[in-house]
mmCIF file of C-alpha atoms in Angstrom:
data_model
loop_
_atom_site.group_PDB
_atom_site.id
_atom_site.type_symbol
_atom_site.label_atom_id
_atom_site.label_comp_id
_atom_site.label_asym_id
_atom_site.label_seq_id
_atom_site.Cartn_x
_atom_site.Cartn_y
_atom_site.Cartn_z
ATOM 1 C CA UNK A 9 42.757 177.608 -63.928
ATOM 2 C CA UNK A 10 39.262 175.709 -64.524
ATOM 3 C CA UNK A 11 41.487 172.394 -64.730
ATOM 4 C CA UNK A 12 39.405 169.886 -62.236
ATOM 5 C CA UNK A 13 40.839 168.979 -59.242
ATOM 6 C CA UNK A 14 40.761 165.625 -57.528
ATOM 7 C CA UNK A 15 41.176 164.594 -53.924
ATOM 8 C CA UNK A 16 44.596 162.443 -53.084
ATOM 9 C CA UNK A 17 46.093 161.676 -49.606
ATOM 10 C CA UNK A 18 49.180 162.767 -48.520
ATOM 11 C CA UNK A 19 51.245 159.459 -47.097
ATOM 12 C CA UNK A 20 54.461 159.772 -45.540
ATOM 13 C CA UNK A 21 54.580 155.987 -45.455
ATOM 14 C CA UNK A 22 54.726 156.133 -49.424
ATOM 15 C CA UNK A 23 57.489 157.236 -52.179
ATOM 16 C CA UNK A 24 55.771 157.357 -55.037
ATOM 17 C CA UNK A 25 52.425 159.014 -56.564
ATOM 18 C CA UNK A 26 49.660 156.698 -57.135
ATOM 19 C CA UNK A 27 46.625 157.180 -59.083
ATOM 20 C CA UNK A 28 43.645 154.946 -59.168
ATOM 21 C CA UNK A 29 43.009 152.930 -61.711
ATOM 22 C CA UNK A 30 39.601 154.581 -62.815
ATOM 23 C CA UNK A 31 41.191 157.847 -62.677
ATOM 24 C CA UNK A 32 43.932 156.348 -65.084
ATOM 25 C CA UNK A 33 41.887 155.321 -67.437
ATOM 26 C CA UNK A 34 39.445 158.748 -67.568
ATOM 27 C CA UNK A 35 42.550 160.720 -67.932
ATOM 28 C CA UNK A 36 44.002 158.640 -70.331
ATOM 29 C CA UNK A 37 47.368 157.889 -69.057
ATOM 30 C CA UNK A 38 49.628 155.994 -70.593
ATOM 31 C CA UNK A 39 53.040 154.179 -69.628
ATOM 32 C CA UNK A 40 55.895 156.061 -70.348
ATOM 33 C CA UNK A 41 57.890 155.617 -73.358
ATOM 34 C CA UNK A 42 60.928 154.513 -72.121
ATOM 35 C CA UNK A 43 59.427 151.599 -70.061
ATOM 36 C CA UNK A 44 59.210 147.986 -72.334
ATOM 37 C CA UNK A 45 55.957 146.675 -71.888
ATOM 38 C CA UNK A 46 53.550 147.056 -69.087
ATOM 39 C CA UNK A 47 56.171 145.920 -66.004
ATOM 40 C CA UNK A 48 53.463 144.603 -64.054
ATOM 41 C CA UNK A 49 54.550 144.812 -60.785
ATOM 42 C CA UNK A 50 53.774 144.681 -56.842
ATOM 43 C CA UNK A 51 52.847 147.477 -54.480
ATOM 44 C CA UNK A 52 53.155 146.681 -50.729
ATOM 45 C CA UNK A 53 51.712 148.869 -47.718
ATOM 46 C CA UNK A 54 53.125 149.443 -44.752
ATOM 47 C CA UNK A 55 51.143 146.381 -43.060
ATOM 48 C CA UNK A 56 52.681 143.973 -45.831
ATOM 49 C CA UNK A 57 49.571 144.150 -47.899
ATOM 50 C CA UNK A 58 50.324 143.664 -51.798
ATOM 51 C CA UNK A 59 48.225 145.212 -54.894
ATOM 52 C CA UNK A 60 49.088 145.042 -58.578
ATOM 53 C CA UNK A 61 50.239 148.154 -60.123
ATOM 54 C CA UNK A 62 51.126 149.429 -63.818
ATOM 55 C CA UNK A 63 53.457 152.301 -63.995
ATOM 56 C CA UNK A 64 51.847 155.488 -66.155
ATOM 57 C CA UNK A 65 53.114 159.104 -67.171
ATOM 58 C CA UNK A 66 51.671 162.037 -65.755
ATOM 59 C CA UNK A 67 52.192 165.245 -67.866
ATOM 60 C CA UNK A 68 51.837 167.691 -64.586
ATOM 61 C CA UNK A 69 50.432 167.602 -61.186
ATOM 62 C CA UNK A 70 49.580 170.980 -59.221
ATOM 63 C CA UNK A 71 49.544 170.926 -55.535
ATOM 64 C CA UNK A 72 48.428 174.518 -54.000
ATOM 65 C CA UNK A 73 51.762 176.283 -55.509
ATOM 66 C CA UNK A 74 53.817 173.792 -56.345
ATOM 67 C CA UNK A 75 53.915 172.620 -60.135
ATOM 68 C CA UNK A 76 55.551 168.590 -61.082
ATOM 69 C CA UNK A 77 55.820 168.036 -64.630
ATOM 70 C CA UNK A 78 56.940 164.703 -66.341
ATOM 71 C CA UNK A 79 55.904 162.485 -63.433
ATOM 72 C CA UNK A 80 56.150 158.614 -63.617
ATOM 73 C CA UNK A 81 53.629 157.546 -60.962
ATOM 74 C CA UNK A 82 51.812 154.278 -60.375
ATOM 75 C CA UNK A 83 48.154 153.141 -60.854
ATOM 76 C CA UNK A 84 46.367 150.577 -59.028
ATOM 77 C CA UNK A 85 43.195 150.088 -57.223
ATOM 78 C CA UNK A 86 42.286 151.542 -54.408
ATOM 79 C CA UNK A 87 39.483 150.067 -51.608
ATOM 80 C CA UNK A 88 39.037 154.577 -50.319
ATOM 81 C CA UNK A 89 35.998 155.163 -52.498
ATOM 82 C CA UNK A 90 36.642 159.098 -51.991
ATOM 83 C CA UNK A 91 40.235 159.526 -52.529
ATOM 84 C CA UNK A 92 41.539 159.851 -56.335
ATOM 85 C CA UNK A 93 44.995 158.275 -55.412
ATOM 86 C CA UNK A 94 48.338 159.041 -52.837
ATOM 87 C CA UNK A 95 50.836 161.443 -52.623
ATOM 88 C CA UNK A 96 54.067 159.683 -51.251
ATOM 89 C CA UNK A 97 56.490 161.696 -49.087
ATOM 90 C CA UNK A 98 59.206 161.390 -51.892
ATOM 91 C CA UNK A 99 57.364 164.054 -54.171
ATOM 92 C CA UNK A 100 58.409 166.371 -51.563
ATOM 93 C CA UNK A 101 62.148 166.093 -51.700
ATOM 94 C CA UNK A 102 63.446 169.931 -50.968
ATOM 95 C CA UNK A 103 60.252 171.112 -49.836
ATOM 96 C CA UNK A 104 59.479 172.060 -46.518
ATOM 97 C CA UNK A 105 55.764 171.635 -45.389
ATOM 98 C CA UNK A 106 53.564 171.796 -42.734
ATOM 99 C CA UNK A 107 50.362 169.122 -41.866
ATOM 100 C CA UNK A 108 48.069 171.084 -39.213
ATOM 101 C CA UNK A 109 45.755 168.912 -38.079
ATOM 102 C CA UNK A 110 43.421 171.136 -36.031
ATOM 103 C CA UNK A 111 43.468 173.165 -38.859
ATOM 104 C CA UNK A 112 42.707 170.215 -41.369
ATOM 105 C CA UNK A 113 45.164 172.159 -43.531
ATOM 106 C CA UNK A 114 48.885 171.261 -45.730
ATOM 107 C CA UNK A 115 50.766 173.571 -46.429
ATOM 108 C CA UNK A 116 53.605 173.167 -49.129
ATOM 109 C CA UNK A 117 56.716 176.106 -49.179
ATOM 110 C CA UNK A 118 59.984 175.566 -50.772
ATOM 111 C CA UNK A 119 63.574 175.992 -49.058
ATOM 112 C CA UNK A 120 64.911 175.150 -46.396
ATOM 113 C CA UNK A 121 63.696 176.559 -42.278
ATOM 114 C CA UNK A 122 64.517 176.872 -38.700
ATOM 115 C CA UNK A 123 62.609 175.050 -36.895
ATOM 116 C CA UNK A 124 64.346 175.394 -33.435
ATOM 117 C CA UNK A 125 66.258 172.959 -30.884
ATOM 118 C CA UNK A 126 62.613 171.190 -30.413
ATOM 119 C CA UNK A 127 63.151 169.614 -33.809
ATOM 120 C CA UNK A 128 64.297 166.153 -34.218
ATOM 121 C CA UNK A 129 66.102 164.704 -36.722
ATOM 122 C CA UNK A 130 64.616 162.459 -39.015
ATOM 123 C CA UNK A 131 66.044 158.749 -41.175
ATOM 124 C CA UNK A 132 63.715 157.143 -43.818
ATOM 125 C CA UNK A 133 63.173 153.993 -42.954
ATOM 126 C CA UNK A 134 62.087 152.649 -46.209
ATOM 127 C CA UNK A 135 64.072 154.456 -49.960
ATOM 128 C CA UNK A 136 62.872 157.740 -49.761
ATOM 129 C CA UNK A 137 60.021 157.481 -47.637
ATOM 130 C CA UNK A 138 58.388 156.988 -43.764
ATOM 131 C CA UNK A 139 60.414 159.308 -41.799
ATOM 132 C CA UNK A 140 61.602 157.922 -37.880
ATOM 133 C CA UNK A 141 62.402 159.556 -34.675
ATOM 134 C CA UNK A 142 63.223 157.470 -31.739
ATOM 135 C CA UNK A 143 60.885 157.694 -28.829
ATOM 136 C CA UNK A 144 61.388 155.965 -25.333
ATOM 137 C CA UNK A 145 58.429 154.025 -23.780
ATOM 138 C CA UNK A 146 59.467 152.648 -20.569
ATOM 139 C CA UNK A 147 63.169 151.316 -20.689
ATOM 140 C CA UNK A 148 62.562 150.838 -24.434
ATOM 141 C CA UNK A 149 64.400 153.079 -26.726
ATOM 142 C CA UNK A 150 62.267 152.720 -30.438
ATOM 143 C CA UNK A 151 62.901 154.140 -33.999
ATOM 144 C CA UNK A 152 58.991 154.876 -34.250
ATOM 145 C CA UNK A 153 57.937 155.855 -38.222
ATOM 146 C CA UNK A 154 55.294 158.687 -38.941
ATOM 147 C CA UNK A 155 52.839 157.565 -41.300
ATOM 148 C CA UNK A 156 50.054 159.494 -42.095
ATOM 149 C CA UNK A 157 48.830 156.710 -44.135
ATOM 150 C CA UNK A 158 47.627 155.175 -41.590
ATOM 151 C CA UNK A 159 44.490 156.397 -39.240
ATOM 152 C CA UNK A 160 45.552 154.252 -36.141
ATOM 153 C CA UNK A 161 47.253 155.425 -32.624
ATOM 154 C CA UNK A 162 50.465 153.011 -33.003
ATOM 155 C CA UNK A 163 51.132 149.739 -34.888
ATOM 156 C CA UNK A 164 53.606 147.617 -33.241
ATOM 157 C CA UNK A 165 54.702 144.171 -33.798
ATOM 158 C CA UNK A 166 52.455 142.342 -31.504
ATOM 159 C CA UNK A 167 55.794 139.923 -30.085
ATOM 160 C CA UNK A 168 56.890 143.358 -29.202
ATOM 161 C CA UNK A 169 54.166 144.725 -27.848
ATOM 162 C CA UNK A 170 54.080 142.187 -25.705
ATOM 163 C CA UNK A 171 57.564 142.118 -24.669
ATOM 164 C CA UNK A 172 56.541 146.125 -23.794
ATOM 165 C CA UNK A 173 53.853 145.123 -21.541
ATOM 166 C CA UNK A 174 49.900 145.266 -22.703
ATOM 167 C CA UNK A 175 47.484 146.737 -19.987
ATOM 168 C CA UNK A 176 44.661 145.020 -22.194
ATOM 169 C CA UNK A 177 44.944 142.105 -23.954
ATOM 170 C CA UNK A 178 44.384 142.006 -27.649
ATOM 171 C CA UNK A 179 40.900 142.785 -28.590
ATOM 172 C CA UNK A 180 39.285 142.475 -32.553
ATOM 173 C CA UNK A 181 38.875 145.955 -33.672
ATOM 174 C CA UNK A 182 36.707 148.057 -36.491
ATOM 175 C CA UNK A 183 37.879 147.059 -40.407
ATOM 176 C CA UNK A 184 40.711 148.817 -41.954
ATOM 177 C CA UNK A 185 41.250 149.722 -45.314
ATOM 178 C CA UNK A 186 44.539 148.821 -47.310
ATOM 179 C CA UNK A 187 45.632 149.081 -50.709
ATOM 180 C CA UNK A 188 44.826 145.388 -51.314
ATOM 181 C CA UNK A 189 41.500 146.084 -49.714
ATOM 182 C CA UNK A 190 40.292 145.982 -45.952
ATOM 183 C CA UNK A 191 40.521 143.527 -42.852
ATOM 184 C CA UNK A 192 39.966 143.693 -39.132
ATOM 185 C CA UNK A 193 42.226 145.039 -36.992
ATOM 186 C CA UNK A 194 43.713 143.639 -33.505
ATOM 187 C CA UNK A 195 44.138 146.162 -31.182
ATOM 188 C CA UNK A 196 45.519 146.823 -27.449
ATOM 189 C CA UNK A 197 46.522 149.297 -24.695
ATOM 190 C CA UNK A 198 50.119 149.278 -24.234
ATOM 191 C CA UNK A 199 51.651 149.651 -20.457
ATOM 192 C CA UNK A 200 53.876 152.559 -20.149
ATOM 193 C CA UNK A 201 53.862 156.053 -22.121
ATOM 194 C CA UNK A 202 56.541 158.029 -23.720
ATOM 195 C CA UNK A 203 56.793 162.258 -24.714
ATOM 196 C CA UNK A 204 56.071 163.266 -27.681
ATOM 197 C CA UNK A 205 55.926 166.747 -29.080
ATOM 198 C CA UNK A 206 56.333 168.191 -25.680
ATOM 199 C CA UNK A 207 53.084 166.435 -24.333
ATOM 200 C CA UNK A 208 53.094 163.135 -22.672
ATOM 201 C CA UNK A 209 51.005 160.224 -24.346
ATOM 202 C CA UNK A 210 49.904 157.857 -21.935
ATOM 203 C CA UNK A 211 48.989 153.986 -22.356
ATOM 204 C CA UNK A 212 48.247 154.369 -26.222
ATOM 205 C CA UNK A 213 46.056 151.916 -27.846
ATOM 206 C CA UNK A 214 48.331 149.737 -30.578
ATOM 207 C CA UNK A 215 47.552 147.910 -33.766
ATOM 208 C CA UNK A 216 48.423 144.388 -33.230
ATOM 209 C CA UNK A 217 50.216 142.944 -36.403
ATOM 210 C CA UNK A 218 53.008 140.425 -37.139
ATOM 211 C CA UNK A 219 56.408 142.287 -38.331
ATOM 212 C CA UNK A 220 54.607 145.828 -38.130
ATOM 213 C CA UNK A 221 55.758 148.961 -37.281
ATOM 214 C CA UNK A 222 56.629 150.167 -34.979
ATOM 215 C CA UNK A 223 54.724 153.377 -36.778
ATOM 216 C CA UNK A 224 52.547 156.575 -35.302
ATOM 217 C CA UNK A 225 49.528 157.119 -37.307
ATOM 218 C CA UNK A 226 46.621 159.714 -37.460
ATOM 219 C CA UNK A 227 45.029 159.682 -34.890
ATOM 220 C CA UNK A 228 48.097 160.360 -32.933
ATOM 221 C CA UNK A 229 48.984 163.110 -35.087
ATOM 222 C CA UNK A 230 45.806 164.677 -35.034
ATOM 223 C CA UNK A 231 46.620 166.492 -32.114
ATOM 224 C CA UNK A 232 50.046 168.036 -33.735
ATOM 225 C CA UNK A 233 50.823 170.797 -36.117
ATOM 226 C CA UNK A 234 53.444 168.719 -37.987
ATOM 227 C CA UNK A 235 56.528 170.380 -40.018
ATOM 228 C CA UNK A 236 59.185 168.640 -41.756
ATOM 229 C CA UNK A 237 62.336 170.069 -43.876
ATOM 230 C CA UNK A 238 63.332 167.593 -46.539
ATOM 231 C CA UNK A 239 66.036 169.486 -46.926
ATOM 232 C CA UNK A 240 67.678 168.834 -43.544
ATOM 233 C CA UNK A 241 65.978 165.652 -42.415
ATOM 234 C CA UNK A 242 64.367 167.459 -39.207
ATOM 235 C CA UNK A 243 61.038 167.177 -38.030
ATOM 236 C CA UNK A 244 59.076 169.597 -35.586
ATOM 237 C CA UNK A 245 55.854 168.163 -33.540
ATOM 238 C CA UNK A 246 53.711 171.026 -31.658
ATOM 239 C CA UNK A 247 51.047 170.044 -29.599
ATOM 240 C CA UNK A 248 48.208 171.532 -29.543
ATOM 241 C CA UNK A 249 45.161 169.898 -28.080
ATOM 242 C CA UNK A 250 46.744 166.635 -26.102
ATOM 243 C CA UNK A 251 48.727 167.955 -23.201
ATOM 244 C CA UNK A 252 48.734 165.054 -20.815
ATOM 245 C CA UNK A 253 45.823 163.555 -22.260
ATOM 246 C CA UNK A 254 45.607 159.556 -22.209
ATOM 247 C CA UNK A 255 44.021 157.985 -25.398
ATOM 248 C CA UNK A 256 40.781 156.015 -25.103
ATOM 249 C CA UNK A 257 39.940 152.906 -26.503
#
């Protein structure tokens, strides 16, 4: 409708909508009137990380088809200079929708789906927000959450890692960008391998990090066609470019 449009990523890992600070303030949003005050308060990732955050109002929010009116979302900084701010997996409640990642494409549908006996079912392991599935690597049974928030293979509590058996040891990795900002990463090969989607990921390389996890990210899920139905807690991951294929470092 002419209205501008601004880029925001889609995170599983998160429940609420945030918007950037600088967006905030161009737009002009306000708190909402039935909050006292400017509740300061404290935003944590999925790593532990912490930001200051203000709550603020948000008249409407168009995604593709789907309209949200009378929003309260967050604002906060945000280190991503080219995202305008995060859609958390709670904004979906009752939707069904599908990430295709070969595709580079979301797409958002209402009502409920059948997505076959492949599908798993799904717990949030956090209030509304970062959907699990277990997964078995090795004689390990895990409750494993999806986060497309983050861009990594696995992160994994590195006591557990270990405990799981590391074909590498820890090695420093590239810099990683939080909500608080960005650090370096410490990053493995773990021993074993576990299914996934119908393909078989072998010896995956883990972030390292005390009391993490254990979460897939991105680059994991890059190789799946992704669909989840909110309404019936049930995820389906489709392969489609990682049939027995073994990550590199």
């Amino acid at each position: 409708d002419g209205s501008p449009t601004y880029p925001f990523l889609f995170d599983t890992g998160g429940s609420f909508v945030l918007v950037k600070n600088e967006l905030a303030l161009t737009l002009s949003l306000s708190r909402p009137s039935e909050l006292p005050g400017d509740l300061p308060l404290t935003v944590s990732a999925g790593s532990g990380e912490r930001a200051q955050a203000r709550f603020v109002s948000v008249a409407s929010l168009d995604i593709g088809k789907i309209h949200c009116t009378g929003l309260t979302a967050l604002a906060s900084d945000l280190p991503h200079s080219d995202i305008a701010g995060i859609l958390g997996f709670g904004l979906f409640r009752g939707q069904r929708f599908v990430l295709d990642y070969p595709r580079a494409q979301l797409v958002i549908e209402q009502g409920a789906a059948d997505l076959g006996e492949s599908a798993l079912e799904y717990r949030c392991l956090l209030p509304g927000c970062l959907p699990a599935i277990d997964v078995q690597i090795g004689d390990r049974k895990l409750t494993v959450g999806i986060d497309t928030g983050f861009d990594g293979w696995i992160a994994l509590d590195e006591a557990m890692a270990k405990s799981i058996g590391l074909v590498t040891p820890p090695v420093e990795g590239h810099r990683e960008f939080l909500v608080s900002g960005a650090r370096r990463m410490r990053l493995a090969r773990l021993a074993g391998s576990f299914e996934l989607g119908g393909s078989r990921v072998i010896e995956p390389i883990v972030r390292l990090d005390p009391g993490a996890g254990p979460v897939i990210g991105n680059a994991l899920l890059e190789h799946y066609v992704v669909t989840f139905d909110t309404t019936a807690s049930r995820v389906l991951l489709s392969s489609r470019s990682c049939d027995n294929s073994r990550s590199r470092a």
